[in-house]
mmCIF file of C-alpha atoms in Angstrom:
data_model
loop_
_atom_site.group_PDB
_atom_site.id
_atom_site.type_symbol
_atom_site.label_atom_id
_atom_site.label_comp_id
_atom_site.label_asym_id
_atom_site.label_seq_id
_atom_site.Cartn_x
_atom_site.Cartn_y
_atom_site.Cartn_z
ATOM 1 C CA MET Z 11 0.000 0.000 0.000
ATOM 2 C CA LYS Z 12 1.190 3.487 -0.877
ATOM 3 C CA LYS Z 13 0.319 4.888 2.562
ATOM 4 C CA ILE Z 14 2.413 2.245 4.281
ATOM 5 C CA GLU Z 15 5.401 3.081 2.094
ATOM 6 C CA THR Z 16 4.940 6.783 2.867
ATOM 7 C CA PHE Z 17 4.740 5.991 6.572
ATOM 8 C CA LEU Z 18 7.953 3.952 6.406
ATOM 9 C CA ASP Z 19 9.733 6.677 4.433
ATOM 10 C CA ASN Z 20 8.915 9.216 7.155
ATOM 11 C CA LEU Z 21 9.661 6.808 9.979
ATOM 12 C CA TYR Z 22 13.161 5.898 8.781
ATOM 13 C CA ARG Z 23 14.075 9.153 7.012
ATOM 14 C CA ASP Z 24 16.897 10.039 9.439
ATOM 15 C CA SER Z 25 17.602 6.603 10.852
ATOM 16 C CA GLY Z 26 21.311 6.537 9.927
ATOM 17 C CA LEU Z 27 21.044 2.797 9.255
ATOM 18 C CA SER Z 28 22.965 1.007 6.531
ATOM 19 C CA LYS Z 29 21.049 -0.066 3.417
ATOM 20 C CA GLN Z 30 20.881 -3.664 4.625
ATOM 21 C CA GLU Z 31 19.745 -2.717 8.126
ATOM 22 C CA LEU Z 32 17.210 -0.243 6.727
ATOM 23 C CA HIS Z 33 15.785 -2.861 4.392
ATOM 24 C CA GLU Z 34 15.410 -5.389 7.218
ATOM 25 C CA MET Z 35 13.802 -2.871 9.571
ATOM 26 C CA ARG Z 36 11.370 -1.658 6.910
ATOM 27 C CA GLU Z 37 10.327 -5.213 6.043
ATOM 28 C CA GLU Z 38 9.747 -6.088 9.689
ATOM 29 C CA MET Z 39 7.738 -2.911 10.292
ATOM 30 C CA ARG Z 40 5.756 -3.439 7.088
ATOM 31 C CA THR Z 41 4.804 -6.945 8.278
ATOM 32 C CA HIS Z 42 3.614 -5.592 11.651
ATOM 33 C CA LEU Z 43 1.572 -2.850 9.973
ATOM 34 C CA VAL Z 44 -0.088 -5.226 7.523
ATOM 35 C CA ASP Z 45 -0.954 -7.637 10.345
ATOM 36 C CA TYR Z 46 -2.370 -4.823 12.481
ATOM 37 C CA ILE Z 47 -4.441 -3.487 9.587
ATOM 38 C CA GLN Z 48 -5.801 -6.963 8.849
ATOM 39 C CA ASP Z 49 -6.728 -7.391 12.517
ATOM 40 C CA GLY Z 50 -8.550 -4.052 12.412
ATOM 41 C CA ARG Z 51 -10.399 -5.045 9.269
ATOM 42 C CA ALA Z 52 -11.387 -8.341 10.952
ATOM 43 C CA LYS Z 53 -12.882 -6.291 13.807
ATOM 44 C CA GLY Z 54 -15.103 -4.441 11.343
ATOM 45 C CA LEU Z 55 -13.063 -1.277 10.826
ATOM 46 C CA SER Z 56 -12.812 0.340 7.442
ATOM 47 C CA GLU Z 57 -9.484 0.037 5.666
ATOM 48 C CA GLU Z 58 -8.870 3.788 6.151
ATOM 49 C CA GLN Z 59 -9.563 3.663 9.910
ATOM 50 C CA ALA Z 60 -7.604 0.421 10.366
ATOM 51 C CA THR Z 61 -4.654 1.996 8.588
ATOM 52 C CA ILE Z 62 -4.778 5.141 10.740
ATOM 53 C CA ASP Z 63 -4.997 3.031 13.917
ATOM 54 C CA ALA Z 64 -1.965 1.067 12.792
ATOM 55 C CA PHE Z 65 0.044 4.227 12.209
ATOM 56 C CA GLU Z 66 -0.955 5.564 15.627
ATOM 57 C CA GLN Z 67 -0.062 2.270 17.274
ATOM 58 C CA PHE Z 68 3.454 2.363 15.866
ATOM 59 C CA GLY Z 69 4.160 6.016 16.637
ATOM 60 C CA GLY Z 70 3.389 7.624 13.281
ATOM 61 C CA ASN Z 71 2.205 11.177 12.661
ATOM 62 C CA GLN Z 72 -1.065 10.103 11.126
ATOM 63 C CA ASP Z 73 -2.289 13.528 10.007
ATOM 64 C CA ILE Z 74 -0.128 13.376 6.886
ATOM 65 C CA PHE Z 75 -2.192 10.398 5.688
ATOM 66 C CA TYR Z 76 -5.556 12.100 5.779
ATOM 67 C CA ASP Z 77 -7.031 13.249 2.503
ATOM 68 C CA ASP Z 78 -8.599 16.281 4.181
ATOM 69 C CA PRO Z 79 -8.981 19.010 1.496
ATOM 70 C CA GLU Z 80 -8.643 21.766 4.110
ATOM 71 C CA ILE Z 81 -5.324 20.392 5.354
ATOM 72 C CA LYS Z 82 -4.068 20.051 1.808
ATOM 73 C CA SER Z 83 -5.198 23.592 0.997
ATOM 74 C CA LYS Z 84 -3.399 25.062 4.006
ATOM 75 C CA ARG Z 85 -0.268 23.158 3.121
ATOM 76 C CA ARG Z 86 -0.401 24.508 -0.418
ATOM 77 C CA LYS Z 87 -0.838 28.038 0.955
ATOM 78 C CA TRP Z 88 2.160 27.537 3.217
ATOM 79 C CA ASN Z 89 4.194 26.312 0.273
ATOM 80 C CA VAL Z 90 3.175 29.320 -1.833
ATOM 81 C CA TYR Z 91 4.073 31.812 0.892
ATOM 82 C CA TRP Z 92 7.350 30.037 1.548
ATOM 83 C CA LYS Z 93 8.259 30.033 -2.126
ATOM 84 C CA ILE Z 94 7.508 33.760 -2.454
ATOM 85 C CA SER Z 95 9.608 34.449 0.651
ATOM 86 C CA LEU Z 96 12.455 32.378 -0.722
ATOM 87 C CA PHE Z 97 12.215 34.133 -4.095
ATOM 88 C CA CYS Z 98 12.443 37.587 -2.470
ATOM 89 C CA PHE Z 99 15.412 36.530 -0.349
ATOM 90 C CA GLY Z 100 17.156 34.965 -3.342
ATOM 91 C CA PHE Z 101 16.531 38.118 -5.381
ATOM 92 C CA VAL Z 102 18.310 40.223 -2.750
ATOM 93 C CA ILE Z 103 21.319 37.892 -2.653
ATOM 94 C CA LEU Z 104 21.508 37.734 -6.455
ATOM 95 C CA LEU Z 105 21.202 41.525 -6.744
ATOM 96 C CA LEU Z 106 23.994 42.192 -4.250
ATOM 97 C CA LEU Z 107 26.300 39.585 -5.792
ATOM 98 C CA THR Z 108 25.641 40.930 -9.292
ATOM 99 C CA ILE Z 109 26.310 44.537 -8.284
ATOM 100 C CA TRP Z 110 29.450 43.609 -6.366
ATOM 101 C CA GLY Z 111 30.763 41.317 -9.115
ATOM 102 C CA GLY Z 112 30.023 43.863 -11.832
ATOM 103 C CA GLN Z 113 31.725 46.602 -9.854
ATOM 104 C CA GLN Z 114 34.868 44.524 -9.413
ATOM 105 C CA PHE Z 115 34.934 43.447 -13.060
ATOM 106 C CA TYR Z 116 34.460 46.937 -14.510
ATOM 107 C CA ALA Z 117 36.940 48.455 -12.048
ATOM 108 C CA ASN Z 118 39.582 45.975 -13.227
ATOM 109 C CA GLU Z 119 38.811 46.758 -16.871
ATOM 110 C CA ARG Z 120 39.086 50.513 -16.263
ATOM 111 C CA ALA Z 121 42.384 49.962 -14.475
ATOM 112 C CA SER Z 122 43.655 48.047 -17.507
ATOM 113 C CA PHE Z 123 42.483 50.901 -19.759
ATOM 114 C CA TYR Z 124 44.322 53.482 -17.671
ATOM 115 C CA ASN Z 125 47.493 51.381 -17.655
ATOM 116 C CA ALA Z 126 47.303 51.044 -21.457
ATOM 117 C CA LEU Z 127 47.006 54.840 -21.807
ATOM 118 C CA TRP Z 128 49.824 55.360 -19.314
ATOM 119 C CA ALA Z 129 52.136 53.057 -21.284
ATOM 120 C CA GLU Z 130 51.286 54.771 -24.577
ATOM 121 C CA LEU Z 131 51.783 58.296 -23.197
ATOM 122 C CA TYR Z 132 55.214 57.404 -21.843
ATOM 123 C CA ARG Z 133 56.324 55.399 -24.856
ATOM 124 C CA SER Z 134 57.829 58.573 -26.360
ATOM 125 C CA GLU Z 135 57.996 62.296 -25.653
ATOM 126 C CA THR Z 136 55.350 62.898 -28.340
ATOM 127 C CA PRO Z 137 52.143 60.901 -27.696
ATOM 128 C CA ASP Z 138 50.796 58.797 -30.538
ATOM 129 C CA VAL Z 139 47.262 60.213 -30.791
ATOM 130 C CA ALA Z 140 46.155 57.550 -33.283
ATOM 131 C CA LYS Z 141 47.157 54.779 -30.894
ATOM 132 C CA ILE Z 142 45.489 56.523 -27.951
ATOM 133 C CA LYS Z 143 42.316 56.908 -30.018
ATOM 134 C CA SER Z 144 42.359 53.220 -30.908
ATOM 135 C CA ILE Z 145 42.731 52.175 -27.254
ATOM 136 C CA THR Z 146 39.963 54.521 -26.122
ATOM 137 C CA GLU Z 147 37.475 53.658 -28.859
ATOM 138 C CA ASN Z 148 37.984 49.965 -28.145
ATOM 139 C CA GLU Z 149 37.073 50.469 -24.484
ATOM 140 C CA ILE Z 150 34.065 52.612 -25.378
ATOM 141 C CA GLU Z 151 32.850 49.948 -27.808
ATOM 142 C CA ARG Z 152 33.169 47.299 -25.115
ATOM 143 C CA GLY Z 153 31.121 49.479 -22.760
ATOM 144 C CA TYR Z 154 33.691 49.925 -19.994
ATOM 145 C CA ILE Z 155 33.938 53.723 -20.358
ATOM 146 C CA LYS Z 156 31.956 56.521 -22.052
ATOM 147 C CA ASP Z 157 34.261 59.448 -22.854
ATOM 148 C CA THR Z 158 37.901 60.401 -22.385
ATOM 149 C CA VAL Z 159 39.821 63.677 -22.307
ATOM 150 C CA ILE Z 160 43.642 63.766 -22.083
ATOM 151 C CA THR Z 161 45.367 67.080 -21.407
ATOM 152 C CA GLU Z 162 49.100 67.731 -21.367
ATOM 153 C CA LYS Z 163 50.163 70.232 -18.710
ATOM 154 C CA GLY Z 164 53.671 71.650 -18.498
ATOM 155 C CA GLY Z 165 54.585 74.906 -16.800
ATOM 156 C CA SER Z 166 52.018 77.523 -17.811
ATOM 157 C CA LYS Z 167 50.717 75.668 -20.872
ATOM 158 C CA SER Z 168 47.789 73.337 -21.077
ATOM 159 C CA ASN Z 169 47.356 71.448 -24.327
ATOM 160 C CA GLN Z 170 44.469 69.095 -24.933
ATOM 161 C CA ILE Z 171 45.952 66.242 -26.944
ATOM 162 C CA PHE Z 172 42.922 63.954 -27.186
ATOM 163 C CA LYS Z 173 39.195 64.011 -26.454
ATOM 164 C CA THR Z 174 36.064 62.080 -27.434
ATOM 165 C CA ILE Z 175 33.588 64.902 -26.682
ATOM 166 C CA ASP Z 176 32.947 68.015 -28.764
ATOM 167 C CA HIS Z 177 32.130 70.402 -25.954
ATOM 168 C CA GLU Z 178 33.199 71.280 -22.445
ATOM 169 C CA GLY Z 179 32.056 68.916 -19.742
ATOM 170 C CA PHE Z 180 31.166 65.255 -19.854
ATOM 171 C CA PRO Z 181 27.652 64.245 -20.970
ATOM 172 C CA GLN Z 182 25.604 62.947 -18.073
ATOM 173 C CA TYR Z 183 23.359 59.931 -18.146
ATOM 174 C CA ASP Z 184 21.138 59.963 -15.082
ATOM 175 C CA ASN Z 185 18.043 58.045 -14.082
ATOM 176 C CA TRP Z 186 16.715 56.524 -10.871
ATOM 177 C CA LEU Z 187 19.292 53.704 -10.941
ATOM 178 C CA ILE Z 188 22.281 54.882 -13.041
ATOM 179 C CA HIS Z 189 24.413 58.018 -13.042
ATOM 180 C CA THR Z 190 27.653 59.140 -14.712
ATOM 181 C CA LYS Z 191 30.904 59.319 -12.782
ATOM 182 C CA VAL Z 192 34.075 61.075 -13.999
ATOM 183 C CA GLU Z 193 37.470 59.851 -12.808
ATOM 184 C CA LEU Z 194 40.495 62.160 -12.870
ATOM 185 C CA LYS Z 195 44.088 60.915 -12.763
ATOM 186 C CA TYR Z 196 47.425 62.720 -13.064
ATOM 187 C CA THR Z 197 50.646 61.170 -14.250
ATOM 188 C CA ALA Z 198 54.106 62.693 -14.785
ATOM 189 C CA HIS Z 199 56.399 61.767 -17.665
ATOM 190 C CA PRO Z 200 59.648 60.290 -16.282
ATOM 191 C CA ASN Z 201 61.909 62.074 -18.816
ATOM 192 C CA THR Z 202 60.203 65.468 -19.153
ATOM 193 C CA THR Z 203 58.433 68.032 -17.001
ATOM 194 C CA ASN Z 204 55.127 67.267 -18.678
ATOM 195 C CA VAL Z 205 52.178 66.118 -16.627
ATOM 196 C CA TYR Z 206 49.241 64.334 -18.231
ATOM 197 C CA GLU Z 207 45.730 64.774 -16.934
ATOM 198 C CA ILE Z 208 43.503 61.823 -17.845
ATOM 199 C CA GLN Z 209 39.753 62.070 -17.364
ATOM 200 C CA PHE Z 210 37.305 59.374 -18.317
ATOM 201 C CA SER Z 211 33.637 58.834 -17.520
ATOM 202 C CA HIS Z 212 31.616 55.701 -16.909
ATOM 203 C CA ASN Z 213 28.198 54.744 -15.633
ATOM 204 C CA VAL Z 214 27.742 53.504 -12.078
ATOM 205 C CA VAL Z 215 24.803 52.176 -10.102
ATOM 206 C CA ARG Z 216 23.229 54.398 -7.483
ATOM 207 C CA TYR Z 217 24.019 52.434 -4.323
ATOM 208 C CA SER Z 218 21.295 54.234 -2.386
ATOM 209 C CA MET Z 219 18.732 52.669 -4.722
ATOM 210 C CA VAL Z 220 20.345 49.242 -4.341
ATOM 211 C CA VAL Z 221 19.983 49.564 -0.563
ATOM 212 C CA ILE Z 222 16.347 50.638 -0.859
ATOM 213 C CA ILE Z 223 15.481 47.761 -3.217
ATOM 214 C CA SER Z 224 17.303 45.263 -0.971
ATOM 215 C CA LEU Z 225 15.500 46.457 2.155
ATOM 216 C CA LEU Z 226 12.148 46.386 0.356
ATOM 217 C CA MET Z 227 12.610 42.844 -0.947
ATOM 218 C CA SER Z 228 13.933 41.683 2.444
ATOM 219 C CA SER Z 229 10.786 43.096 4.065
ATOM 220 C CA PHE Z 230 8.643 41.184 1.573
ATOM 221 C CA SER Z 231 10.611 38.027 2.315
ATOM 222 C CA ILE Z 232 10.067 38.352 6.072
ATOM 223 C CA PHE Z 233 6.385 39.245 5.605
ATOM 224 C CA PHE Z 234 5.606 36.211 3.429
ATOM 225 C CA PHE Z 235 7.611 33.921 5.691
ATOM 226 C CA ILE Z 236 5.566 35.057 8.718
ATOM 227 C CA MET Z 237 2.304 34.740 6.772
ATOM 228 C CA GLY Z 238 3.230 31.227 5.706
ATOM 229 C CA TRP Z 239 4.198 30.255 9.227
ATOM 230 C CA MET Z 240 0.939 31.593 10.656
ATOM 231 C CA ARG Z 241 -1.091 29.644 8.087
ATOM 232 C CA TYR Z 242 0.960 26.545 8.837
ATOM 233 C CA ARG Z 243 0.345 26.910 12.587
ATOM 234 C CA GLU Z 244 -3.410 27.286 12.049
ATOM 235 C CA LYS Z 245 -3.710 23.677 10.979
ATOM 236 C CA ARG Z 246 -1.713 22.229 13.842
#
């Protein structure tokens, strides 16, 4: 009988027995249950009642064997609430890991971009603008930066040797989640008095919004967990 097998599965779920020992114990318990059910049937009990009495006699939690629609409904509700709670919690973890991983990845790529510019600027006393343009456009195409401006400063002069924008100031891209950040770095040529000012922009996530979304989803997770637990306790 299916109910007997379910009873045995629950009874020996955490037994820690070896396969051979578990098999022997299950067979012995199955024999006792069948005998007890047959005795109950001989006394005039229905098969359902005889089965329940057998489970009670041998220490089983018989309520899991009832086909009560109300119990099943409450269990389904608990499962739904629990799944929603788990989804909200998982969303928060995934969001934080994605933001953190993306931040680390893009920071490393921007560092590589800066190092490539640094090497090209110091390759000779006269920067190769074509090479600098190629490096910059490649990074823009890959989406790691937006715009770049390189200015050579020496004494009282300030000469802009490369830029990707046609006007003063970096274009801003701002919405409720993303905004533009401009990084500024200075480097000095080892063989001259020239100093290079490198500015480049890139988009970053508004961390305040990440915190708000995380707190909101965490609240939903706690709320649905409590609702599920309350529904679960109602049937006990």
